[in-house]
Short mmCIF file of N, CA, C and O in Angstrom, two decimals:
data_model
loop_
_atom_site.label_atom_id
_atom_site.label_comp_id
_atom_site.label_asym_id
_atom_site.label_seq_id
_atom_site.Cartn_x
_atom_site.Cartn_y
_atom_site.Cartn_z
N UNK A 10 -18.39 -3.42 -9.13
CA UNK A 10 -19.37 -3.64 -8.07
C UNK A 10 -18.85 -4.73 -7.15
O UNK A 10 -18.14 -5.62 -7.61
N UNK A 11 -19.22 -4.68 -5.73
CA UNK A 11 -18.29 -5.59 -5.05
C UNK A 11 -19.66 -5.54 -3.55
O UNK A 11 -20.33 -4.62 -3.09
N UNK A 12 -19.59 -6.70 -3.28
CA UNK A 12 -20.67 -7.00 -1.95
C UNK A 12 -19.51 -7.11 -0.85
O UNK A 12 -18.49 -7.77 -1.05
N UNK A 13 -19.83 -6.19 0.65
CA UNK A 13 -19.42 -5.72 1.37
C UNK A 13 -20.09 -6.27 2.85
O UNK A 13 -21.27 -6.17 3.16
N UNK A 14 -19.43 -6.64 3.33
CA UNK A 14 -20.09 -7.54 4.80
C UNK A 14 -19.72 -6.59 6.11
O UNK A 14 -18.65 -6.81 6.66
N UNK A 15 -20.44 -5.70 6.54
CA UNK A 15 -20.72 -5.04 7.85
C UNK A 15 -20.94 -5.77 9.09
O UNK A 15 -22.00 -6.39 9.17
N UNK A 16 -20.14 -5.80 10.07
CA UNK A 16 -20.42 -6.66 11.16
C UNK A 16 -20.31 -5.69 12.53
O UNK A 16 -19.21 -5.55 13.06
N UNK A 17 -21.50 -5.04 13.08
CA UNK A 17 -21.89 -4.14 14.26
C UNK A 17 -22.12 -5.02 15.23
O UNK A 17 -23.15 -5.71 15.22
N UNK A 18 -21.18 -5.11 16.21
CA UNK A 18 -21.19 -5.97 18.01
C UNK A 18 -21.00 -4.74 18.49
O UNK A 18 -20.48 -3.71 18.06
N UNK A 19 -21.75 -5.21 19.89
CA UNK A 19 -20.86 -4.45 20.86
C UNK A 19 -20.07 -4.16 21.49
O UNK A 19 -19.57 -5.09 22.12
N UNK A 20 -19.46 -2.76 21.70
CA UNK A 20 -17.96 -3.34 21.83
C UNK A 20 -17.38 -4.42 23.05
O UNK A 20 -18.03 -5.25 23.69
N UNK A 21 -16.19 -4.17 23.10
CA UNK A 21 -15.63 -5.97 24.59
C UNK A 21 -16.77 -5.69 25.71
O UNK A 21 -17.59 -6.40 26.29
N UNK A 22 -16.38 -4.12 25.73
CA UNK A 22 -16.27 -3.86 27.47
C UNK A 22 -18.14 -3.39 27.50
O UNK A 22 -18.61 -3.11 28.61
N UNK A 23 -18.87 -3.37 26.53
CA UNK A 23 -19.95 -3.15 26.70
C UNK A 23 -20.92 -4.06 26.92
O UNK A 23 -20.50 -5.16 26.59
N UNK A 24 -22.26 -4.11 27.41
CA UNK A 24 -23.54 -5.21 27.58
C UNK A 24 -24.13 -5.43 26.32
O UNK A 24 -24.61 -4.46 25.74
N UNK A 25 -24.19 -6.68 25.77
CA UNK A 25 -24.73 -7.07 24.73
C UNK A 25 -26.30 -7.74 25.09
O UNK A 25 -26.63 -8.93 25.12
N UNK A 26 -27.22 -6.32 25.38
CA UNK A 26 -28.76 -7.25 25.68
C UNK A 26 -29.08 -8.62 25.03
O UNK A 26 -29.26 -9.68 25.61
N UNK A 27 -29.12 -8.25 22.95
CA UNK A 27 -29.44 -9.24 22.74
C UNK A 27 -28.62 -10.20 22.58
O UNK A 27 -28.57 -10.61 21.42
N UNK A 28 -27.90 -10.76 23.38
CA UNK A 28 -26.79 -11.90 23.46
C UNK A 28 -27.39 -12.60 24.76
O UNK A 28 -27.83 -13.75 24.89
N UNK A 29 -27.25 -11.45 25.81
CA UNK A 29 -27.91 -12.06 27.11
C UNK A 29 -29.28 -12.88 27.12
O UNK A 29 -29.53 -13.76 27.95
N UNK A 30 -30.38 -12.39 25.82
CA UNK A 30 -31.64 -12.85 25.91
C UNK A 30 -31.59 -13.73 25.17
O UNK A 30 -32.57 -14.49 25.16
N UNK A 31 -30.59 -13.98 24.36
CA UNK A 31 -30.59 -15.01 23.49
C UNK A 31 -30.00 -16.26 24.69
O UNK A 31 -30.40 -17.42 24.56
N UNK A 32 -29.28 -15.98 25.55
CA UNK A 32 -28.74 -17.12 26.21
C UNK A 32 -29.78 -17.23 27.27
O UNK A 32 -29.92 -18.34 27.80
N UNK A 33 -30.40 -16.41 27.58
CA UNK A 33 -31.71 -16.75 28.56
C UNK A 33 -32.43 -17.63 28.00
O UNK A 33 -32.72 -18.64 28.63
N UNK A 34 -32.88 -17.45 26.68
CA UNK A 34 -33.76 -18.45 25.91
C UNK A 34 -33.47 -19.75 25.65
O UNK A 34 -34.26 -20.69 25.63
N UNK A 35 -32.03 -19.77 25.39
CA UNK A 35 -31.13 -21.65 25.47
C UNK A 35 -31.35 -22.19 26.51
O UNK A 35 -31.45 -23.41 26.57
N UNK A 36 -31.53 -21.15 27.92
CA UNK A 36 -31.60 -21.75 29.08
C UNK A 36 -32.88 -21.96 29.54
O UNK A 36 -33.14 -22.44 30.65
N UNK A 37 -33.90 -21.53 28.50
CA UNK A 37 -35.29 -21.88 28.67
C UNK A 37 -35.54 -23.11 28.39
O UNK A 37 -36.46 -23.84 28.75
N UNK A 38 -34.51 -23.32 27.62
CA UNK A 38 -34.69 -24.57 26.35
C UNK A 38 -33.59 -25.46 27.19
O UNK A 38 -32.69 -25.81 26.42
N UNK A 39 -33.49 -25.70 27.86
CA UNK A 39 -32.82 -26.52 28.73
C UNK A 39 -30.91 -26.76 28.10
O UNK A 39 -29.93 -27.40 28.47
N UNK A 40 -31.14 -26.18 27.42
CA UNK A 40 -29.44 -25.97 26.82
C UNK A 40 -28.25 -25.42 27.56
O UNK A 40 -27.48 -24.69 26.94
N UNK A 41 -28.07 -25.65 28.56
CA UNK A 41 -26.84 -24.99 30.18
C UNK A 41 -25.44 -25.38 29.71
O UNK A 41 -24.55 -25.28 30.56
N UNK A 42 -25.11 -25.84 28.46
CA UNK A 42 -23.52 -25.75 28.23
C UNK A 42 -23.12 -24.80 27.62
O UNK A 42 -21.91 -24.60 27.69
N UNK A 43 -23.81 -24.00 26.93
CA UNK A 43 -23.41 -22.72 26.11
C UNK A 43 -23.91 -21.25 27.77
O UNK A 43 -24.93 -20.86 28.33
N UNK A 44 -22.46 -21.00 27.84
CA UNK A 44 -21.94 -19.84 28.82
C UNK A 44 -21.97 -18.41 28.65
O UNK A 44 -21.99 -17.51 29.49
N UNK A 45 -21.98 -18.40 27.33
CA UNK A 45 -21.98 -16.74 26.66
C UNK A 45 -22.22 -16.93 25.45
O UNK A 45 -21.85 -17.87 24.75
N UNK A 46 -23.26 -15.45 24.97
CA UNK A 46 -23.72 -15.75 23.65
C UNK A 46 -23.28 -13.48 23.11
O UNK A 46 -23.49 -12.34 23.53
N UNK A 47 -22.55 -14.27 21.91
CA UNK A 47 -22.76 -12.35 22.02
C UNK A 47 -22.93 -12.23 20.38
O UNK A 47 -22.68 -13.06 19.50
N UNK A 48 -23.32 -11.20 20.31
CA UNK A 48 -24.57 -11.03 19.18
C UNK A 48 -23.95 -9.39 18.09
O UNK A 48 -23.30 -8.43 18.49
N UNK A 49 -24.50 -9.69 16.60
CA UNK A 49 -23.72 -9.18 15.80
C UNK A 49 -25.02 -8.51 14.81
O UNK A 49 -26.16 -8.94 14.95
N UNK A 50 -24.80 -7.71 14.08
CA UNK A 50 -25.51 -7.30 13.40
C UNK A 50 -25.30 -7.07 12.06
O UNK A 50 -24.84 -5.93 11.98
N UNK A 51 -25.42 -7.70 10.65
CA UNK A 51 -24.91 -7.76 9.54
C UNK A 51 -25.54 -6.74 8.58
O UNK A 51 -26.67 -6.36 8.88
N UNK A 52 -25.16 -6.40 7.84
CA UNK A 52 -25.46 -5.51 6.95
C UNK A 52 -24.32 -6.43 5.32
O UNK A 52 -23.11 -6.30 5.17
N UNK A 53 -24.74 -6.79 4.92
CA UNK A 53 -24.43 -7.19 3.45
C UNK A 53 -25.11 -6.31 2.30
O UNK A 53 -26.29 -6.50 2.00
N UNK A 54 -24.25 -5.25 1.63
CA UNK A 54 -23.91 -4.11 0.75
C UNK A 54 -23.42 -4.34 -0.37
O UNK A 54 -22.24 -4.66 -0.50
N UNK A 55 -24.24 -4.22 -1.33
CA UNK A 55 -23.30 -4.11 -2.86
C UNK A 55 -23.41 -2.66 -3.38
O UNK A 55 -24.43 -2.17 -3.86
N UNK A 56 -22.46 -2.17 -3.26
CA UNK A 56 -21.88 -1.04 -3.89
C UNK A 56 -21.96 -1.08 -5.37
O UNK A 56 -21.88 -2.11 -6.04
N UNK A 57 -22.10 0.10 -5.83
CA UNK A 57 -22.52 0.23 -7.47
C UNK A 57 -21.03 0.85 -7.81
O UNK A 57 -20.99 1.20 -8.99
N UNK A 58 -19.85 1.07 -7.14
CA UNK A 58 -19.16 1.89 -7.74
C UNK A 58 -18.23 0.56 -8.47
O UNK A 58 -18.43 -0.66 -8.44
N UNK A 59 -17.20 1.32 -9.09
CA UNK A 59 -16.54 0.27 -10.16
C UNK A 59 -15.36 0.06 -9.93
O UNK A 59 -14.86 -0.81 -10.65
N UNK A 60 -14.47 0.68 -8.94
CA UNK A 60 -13.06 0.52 -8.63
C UNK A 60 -12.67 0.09 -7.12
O UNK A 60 -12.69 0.91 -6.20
N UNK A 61 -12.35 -1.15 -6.96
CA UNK A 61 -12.24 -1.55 -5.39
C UNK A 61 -11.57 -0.49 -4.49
O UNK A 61 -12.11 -0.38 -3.39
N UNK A 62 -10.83 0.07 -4.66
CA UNK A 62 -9.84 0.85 -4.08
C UNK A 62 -11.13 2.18 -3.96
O UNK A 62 -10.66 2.69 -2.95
N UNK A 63 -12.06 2.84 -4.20
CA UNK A 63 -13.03 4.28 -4.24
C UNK A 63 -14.10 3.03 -3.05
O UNK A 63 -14.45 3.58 -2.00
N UNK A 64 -14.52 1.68 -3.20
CA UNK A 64 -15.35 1.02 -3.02
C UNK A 64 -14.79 0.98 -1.78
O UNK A 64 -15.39 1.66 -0.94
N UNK A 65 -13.48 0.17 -1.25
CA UNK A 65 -13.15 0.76 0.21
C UNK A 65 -12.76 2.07 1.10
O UNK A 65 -12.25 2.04 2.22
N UNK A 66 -13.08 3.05 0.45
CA UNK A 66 -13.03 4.03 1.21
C UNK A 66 -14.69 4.42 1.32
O UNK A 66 -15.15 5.34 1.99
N UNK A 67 -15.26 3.70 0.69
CA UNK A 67 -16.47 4.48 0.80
C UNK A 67 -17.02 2.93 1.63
O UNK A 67 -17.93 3.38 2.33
N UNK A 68 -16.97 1.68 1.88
CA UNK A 68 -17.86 1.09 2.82
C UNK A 68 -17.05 1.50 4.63
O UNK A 68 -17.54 1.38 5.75
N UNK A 69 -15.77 1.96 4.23
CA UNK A 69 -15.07 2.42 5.74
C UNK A 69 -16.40 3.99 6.16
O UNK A 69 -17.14 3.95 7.15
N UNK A 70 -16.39 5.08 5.24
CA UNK A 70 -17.23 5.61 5.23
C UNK A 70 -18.55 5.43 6.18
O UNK A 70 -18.87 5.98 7.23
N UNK A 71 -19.12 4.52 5.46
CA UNK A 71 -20.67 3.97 5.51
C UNK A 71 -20.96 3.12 7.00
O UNK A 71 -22.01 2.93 7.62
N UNK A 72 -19.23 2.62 7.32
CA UNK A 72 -19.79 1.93 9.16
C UNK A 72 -19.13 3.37 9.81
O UNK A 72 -19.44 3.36 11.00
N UNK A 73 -18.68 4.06 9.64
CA UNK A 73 -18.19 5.10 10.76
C UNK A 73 -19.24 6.50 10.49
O UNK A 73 -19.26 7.32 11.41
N UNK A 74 -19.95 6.75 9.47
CA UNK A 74 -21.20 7.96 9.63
C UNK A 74 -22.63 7.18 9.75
O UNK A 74 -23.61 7.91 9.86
N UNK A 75 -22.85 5.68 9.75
CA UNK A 75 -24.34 5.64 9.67
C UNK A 75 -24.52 4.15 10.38
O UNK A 75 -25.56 3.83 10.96
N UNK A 76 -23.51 3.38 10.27
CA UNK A 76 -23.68 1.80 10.76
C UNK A 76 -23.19 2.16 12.19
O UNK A 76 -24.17 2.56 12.83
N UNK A 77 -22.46 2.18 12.68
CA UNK A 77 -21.92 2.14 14.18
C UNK A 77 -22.00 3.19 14.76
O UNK A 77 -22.29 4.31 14.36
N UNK A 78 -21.73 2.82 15.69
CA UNK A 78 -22.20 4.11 17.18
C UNK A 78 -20.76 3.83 17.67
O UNK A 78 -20.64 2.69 18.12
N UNK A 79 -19.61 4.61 17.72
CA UNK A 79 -18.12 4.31 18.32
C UNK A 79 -18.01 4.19 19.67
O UNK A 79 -17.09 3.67 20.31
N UNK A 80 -19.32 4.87 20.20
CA UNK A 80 -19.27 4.95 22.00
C UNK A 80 -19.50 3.28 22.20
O UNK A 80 -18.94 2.72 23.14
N UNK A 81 -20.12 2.74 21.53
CA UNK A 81 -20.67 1.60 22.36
C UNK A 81 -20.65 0.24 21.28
O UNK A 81 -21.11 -0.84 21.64
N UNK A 82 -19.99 0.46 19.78
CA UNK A 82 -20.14 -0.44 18.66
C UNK A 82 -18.99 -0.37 18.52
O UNK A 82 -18.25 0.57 18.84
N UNK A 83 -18.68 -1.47 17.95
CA UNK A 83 -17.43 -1.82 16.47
C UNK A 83 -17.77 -2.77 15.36
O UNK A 83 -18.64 -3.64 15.35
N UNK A 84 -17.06 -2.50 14.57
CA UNK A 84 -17.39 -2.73 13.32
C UNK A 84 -16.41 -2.88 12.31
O UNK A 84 -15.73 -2.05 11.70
N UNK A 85 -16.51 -4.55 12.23
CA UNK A 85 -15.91 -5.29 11.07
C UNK A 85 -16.01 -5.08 9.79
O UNK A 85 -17.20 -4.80 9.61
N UNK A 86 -15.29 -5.04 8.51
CA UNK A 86 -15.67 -5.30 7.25
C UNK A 86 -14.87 -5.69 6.72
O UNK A 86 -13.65 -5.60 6.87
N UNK A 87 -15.67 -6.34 5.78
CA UNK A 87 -14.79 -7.45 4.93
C UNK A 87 -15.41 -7.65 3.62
O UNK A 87 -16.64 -7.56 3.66
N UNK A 88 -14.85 -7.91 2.37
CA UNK A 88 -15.04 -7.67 1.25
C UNK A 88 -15.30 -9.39 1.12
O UNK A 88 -14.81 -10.40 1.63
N UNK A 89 -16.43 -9.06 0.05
CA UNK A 89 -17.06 -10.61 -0.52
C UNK A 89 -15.16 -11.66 -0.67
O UNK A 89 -13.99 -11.42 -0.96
N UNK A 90 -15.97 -12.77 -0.24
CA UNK A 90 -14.49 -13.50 -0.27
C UNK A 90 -13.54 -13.52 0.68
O UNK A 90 -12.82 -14.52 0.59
N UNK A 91 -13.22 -12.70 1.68
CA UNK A 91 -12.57 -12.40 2.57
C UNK A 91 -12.87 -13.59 3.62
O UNK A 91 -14.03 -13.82 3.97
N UNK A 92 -12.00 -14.20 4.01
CA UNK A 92 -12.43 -14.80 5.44
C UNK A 92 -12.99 -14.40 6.26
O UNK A 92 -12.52 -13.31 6.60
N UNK A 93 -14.28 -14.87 7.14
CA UNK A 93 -14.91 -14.51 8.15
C UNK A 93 -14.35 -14.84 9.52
O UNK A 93 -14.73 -15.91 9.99
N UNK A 94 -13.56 -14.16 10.19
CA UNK A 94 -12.94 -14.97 11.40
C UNK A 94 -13.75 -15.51 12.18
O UNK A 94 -14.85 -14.98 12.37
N UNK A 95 -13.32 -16.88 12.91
CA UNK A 95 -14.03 -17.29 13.79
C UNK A 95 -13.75 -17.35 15.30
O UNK A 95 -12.89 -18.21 15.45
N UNK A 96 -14.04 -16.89 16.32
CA UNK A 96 -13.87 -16.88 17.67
C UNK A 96 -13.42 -18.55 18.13
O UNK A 96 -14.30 -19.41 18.09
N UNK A 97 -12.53 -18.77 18.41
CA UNK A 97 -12.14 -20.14 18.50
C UNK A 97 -13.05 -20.52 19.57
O UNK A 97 -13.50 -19.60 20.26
N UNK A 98 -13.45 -21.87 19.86
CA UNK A 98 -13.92 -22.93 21.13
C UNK A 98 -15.65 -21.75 20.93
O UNK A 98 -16.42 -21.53 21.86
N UNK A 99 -15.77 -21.38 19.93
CA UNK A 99 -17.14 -20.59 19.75
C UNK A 99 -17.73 -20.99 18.27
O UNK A 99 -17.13 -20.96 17.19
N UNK A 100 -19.56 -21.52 18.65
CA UNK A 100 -20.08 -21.78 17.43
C UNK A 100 -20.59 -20.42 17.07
O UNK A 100 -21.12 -19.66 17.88
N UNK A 101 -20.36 -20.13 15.54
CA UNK A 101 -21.08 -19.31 15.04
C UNK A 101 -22.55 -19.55 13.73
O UNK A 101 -22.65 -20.18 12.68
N UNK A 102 -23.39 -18.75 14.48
CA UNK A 102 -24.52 -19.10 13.74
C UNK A 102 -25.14 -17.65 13.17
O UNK A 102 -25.17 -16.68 13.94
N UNK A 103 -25.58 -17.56 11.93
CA UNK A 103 -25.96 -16.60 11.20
C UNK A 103 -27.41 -16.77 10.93
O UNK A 103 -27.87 -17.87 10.61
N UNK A 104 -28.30 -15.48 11.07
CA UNK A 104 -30.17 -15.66 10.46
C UNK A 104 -30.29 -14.61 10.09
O UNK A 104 -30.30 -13.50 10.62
N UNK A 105 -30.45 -15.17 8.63
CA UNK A 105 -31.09 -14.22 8.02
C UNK A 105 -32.59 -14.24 7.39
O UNK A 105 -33.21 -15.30 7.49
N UNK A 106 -33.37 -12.89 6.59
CA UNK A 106 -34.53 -13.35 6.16
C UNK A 106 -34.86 -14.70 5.44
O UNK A 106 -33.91 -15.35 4.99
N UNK A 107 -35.78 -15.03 5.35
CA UNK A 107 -36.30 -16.06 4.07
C UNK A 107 -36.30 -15.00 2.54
O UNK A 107 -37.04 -14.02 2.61
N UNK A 108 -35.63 -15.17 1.42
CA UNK A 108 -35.86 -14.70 0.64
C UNK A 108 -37.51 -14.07 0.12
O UNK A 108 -38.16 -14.94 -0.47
N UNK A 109 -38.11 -12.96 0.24
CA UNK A 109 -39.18 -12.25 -0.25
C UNK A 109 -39.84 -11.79 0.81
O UNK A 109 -40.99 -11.38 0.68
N UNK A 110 -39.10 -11.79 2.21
CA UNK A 110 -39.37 -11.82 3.52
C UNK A 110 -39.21 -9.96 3.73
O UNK A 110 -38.15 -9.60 4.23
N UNK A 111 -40.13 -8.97 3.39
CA UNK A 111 -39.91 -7.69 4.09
C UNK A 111 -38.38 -7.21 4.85
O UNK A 111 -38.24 -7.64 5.99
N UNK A 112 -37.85 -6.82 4.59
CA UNK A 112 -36.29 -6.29 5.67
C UNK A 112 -36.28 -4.15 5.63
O UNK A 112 -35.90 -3.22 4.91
N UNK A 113 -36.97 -4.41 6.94
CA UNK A 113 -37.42 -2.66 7.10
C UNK A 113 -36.09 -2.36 7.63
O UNK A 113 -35.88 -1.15 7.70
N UNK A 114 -35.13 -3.10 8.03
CA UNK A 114 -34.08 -2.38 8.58
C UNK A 114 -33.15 -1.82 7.31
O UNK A 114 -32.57 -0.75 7.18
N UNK A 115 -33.24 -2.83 6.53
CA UNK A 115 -32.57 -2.85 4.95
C UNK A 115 -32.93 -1.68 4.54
O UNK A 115 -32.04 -0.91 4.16
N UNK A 116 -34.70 -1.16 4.50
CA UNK A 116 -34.84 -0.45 3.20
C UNK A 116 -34.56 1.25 3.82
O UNK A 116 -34.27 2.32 3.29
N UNK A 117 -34.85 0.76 5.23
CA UNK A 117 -34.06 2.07 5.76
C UNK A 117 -32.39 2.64 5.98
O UNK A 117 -31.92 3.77 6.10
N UNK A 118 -31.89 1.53 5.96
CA UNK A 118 -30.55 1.99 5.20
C UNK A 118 -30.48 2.05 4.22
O UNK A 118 -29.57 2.84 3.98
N UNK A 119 -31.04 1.58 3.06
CA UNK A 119 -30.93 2.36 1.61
C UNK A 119 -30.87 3.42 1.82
O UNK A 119 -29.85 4.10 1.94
N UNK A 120 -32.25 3.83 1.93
CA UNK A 120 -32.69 5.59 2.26
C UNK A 120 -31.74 6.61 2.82
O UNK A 120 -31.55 7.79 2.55
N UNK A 121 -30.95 5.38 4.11
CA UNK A 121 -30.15 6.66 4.56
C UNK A 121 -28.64 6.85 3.21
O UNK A 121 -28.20 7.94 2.85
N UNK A 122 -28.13 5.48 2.69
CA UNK A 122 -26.96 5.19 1.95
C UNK A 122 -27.76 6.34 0.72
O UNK A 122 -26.86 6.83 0.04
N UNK A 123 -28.87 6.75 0.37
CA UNK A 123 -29.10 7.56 -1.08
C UNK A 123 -28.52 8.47 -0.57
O UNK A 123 -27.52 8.97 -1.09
N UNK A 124 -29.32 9.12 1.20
CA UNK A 124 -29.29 10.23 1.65
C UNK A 124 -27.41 10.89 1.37
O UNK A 124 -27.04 11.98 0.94
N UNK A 125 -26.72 9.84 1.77
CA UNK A 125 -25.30 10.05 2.07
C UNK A 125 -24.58 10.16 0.31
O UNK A 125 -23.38 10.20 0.04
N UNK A 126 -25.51 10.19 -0.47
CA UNK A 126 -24.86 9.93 -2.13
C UNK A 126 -24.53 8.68 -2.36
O UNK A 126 -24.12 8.71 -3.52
N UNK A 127 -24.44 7.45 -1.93
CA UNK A 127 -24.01 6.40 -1.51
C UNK A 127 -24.82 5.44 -2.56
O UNK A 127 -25.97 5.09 -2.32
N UNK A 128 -24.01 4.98 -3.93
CA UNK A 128 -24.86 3.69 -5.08
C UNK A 128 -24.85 2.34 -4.19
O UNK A 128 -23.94 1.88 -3.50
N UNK A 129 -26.50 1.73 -4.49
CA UNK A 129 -26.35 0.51 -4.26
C UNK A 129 -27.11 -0.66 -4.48
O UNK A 129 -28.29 -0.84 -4.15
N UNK A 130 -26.43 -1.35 -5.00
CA UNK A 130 -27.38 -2.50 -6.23
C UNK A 130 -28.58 -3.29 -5.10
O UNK A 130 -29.79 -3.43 -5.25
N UNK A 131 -27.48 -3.81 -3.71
CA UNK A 131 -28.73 -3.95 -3.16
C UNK A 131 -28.45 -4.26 -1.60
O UNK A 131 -27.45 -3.61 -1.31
N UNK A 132 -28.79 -4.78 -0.77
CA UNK A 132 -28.29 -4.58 0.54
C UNK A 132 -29.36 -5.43 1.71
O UNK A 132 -30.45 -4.93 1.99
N UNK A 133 -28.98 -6.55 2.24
CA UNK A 133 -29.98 -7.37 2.72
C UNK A 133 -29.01 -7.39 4.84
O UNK A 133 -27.87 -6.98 5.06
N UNK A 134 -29.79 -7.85 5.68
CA UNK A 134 -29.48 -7.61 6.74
C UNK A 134 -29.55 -8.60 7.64
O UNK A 134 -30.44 -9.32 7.19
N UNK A 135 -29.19 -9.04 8.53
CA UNK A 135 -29.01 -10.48 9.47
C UNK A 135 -28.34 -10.44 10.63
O UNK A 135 -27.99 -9.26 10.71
N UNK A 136 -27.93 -11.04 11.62
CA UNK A 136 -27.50 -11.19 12.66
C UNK A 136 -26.82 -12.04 12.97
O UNK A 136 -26.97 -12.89 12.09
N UNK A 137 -26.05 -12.44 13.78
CA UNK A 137 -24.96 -13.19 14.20
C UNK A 137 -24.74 -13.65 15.55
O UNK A 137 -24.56 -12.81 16.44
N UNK A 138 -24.74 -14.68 15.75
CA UNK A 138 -24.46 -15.17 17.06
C UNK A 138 -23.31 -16.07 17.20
O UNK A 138 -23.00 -16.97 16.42
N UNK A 139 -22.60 -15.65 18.52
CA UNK A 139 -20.97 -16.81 18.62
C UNK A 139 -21.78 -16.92 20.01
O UNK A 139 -22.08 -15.98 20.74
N UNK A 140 -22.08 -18.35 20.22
CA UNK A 140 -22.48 -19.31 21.01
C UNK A 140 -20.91 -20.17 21.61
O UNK A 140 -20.30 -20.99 20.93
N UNK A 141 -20.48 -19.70 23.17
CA UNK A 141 -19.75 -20.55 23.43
C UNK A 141 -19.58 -21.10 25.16
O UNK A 141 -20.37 -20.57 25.94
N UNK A 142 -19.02 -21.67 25.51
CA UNK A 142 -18.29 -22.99 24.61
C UNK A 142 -19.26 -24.01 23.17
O UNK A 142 -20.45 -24.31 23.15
N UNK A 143 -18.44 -24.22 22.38
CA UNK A 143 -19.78 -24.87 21.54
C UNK A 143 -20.99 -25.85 22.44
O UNK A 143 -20.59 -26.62 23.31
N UNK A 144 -22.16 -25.77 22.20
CA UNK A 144 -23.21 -26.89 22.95
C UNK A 144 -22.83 -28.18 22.24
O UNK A 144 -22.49 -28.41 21.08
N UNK A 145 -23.02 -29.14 23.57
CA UNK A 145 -23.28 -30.89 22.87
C UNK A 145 -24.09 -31.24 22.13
O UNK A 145 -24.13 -32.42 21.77
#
């Protein structure tokens, strides 16, 4: 069993709404040193299968038939442990639920991961923001 980190942006050349509204809102908040905000969508996956090597072909699987949209997404993954790269001269900030906090996006990807034959111990969901230049 191995936990699997899904990371859905949009791609370079596409509009990232919620990045833009997120930087509208800093600028509500009087925050004008952060220039661009672009925004990520996590999916953290534990796979029930037992051999890493069946486990990466099947989370490559799982972002190219049900996590990403190729017209307009890409999509990172990286295996528990793996370095998370960081966008240099960019803060990155991660939110996720409060533990016991409802996640309807979660339980609807279960549903779809059963639909696809797809084991999974359990699978929680969050978002990502690279805020840059970093704020003072």
């Amino acid at each position: 069993m191995g936990l699997w980190r899904f990371e859905v942006s949009p791609a370079p050349d596409r509009a990232d709404p919620l990045g833009a509204s997120t930087l509208q809102m800093l600028r509500e908040f009087s925050i004008r040193t952060v220039q661009a905000v672009r925004s990520a969508k996590l999916f953290l996956i534990e796979l029930a299968e037992q051999d890493h090597h069946g486990e990466a072909a099947t989370a490559r699987r799982i972002a190219d038939e049900l996590l990403t949209d190729p017209v307009v997404e890409t999509c990172s993954i990286l295996f528990a442990g793996d370095q998370i790269p960081e966008a240099e001269g960019a803060l990155s900030i991660e939110v996720h639920p409060k533990p016991g906090v409802m996640d309807p996006v979660a339980q609807s990807t279960a549903l779809a991961l059963t639909d696809m034959g797809v084991r999974t111990s359990s699978i929680r969901t969050a978002h990502r923001f690279e805020l840059s230049p970093i704020p003072d």
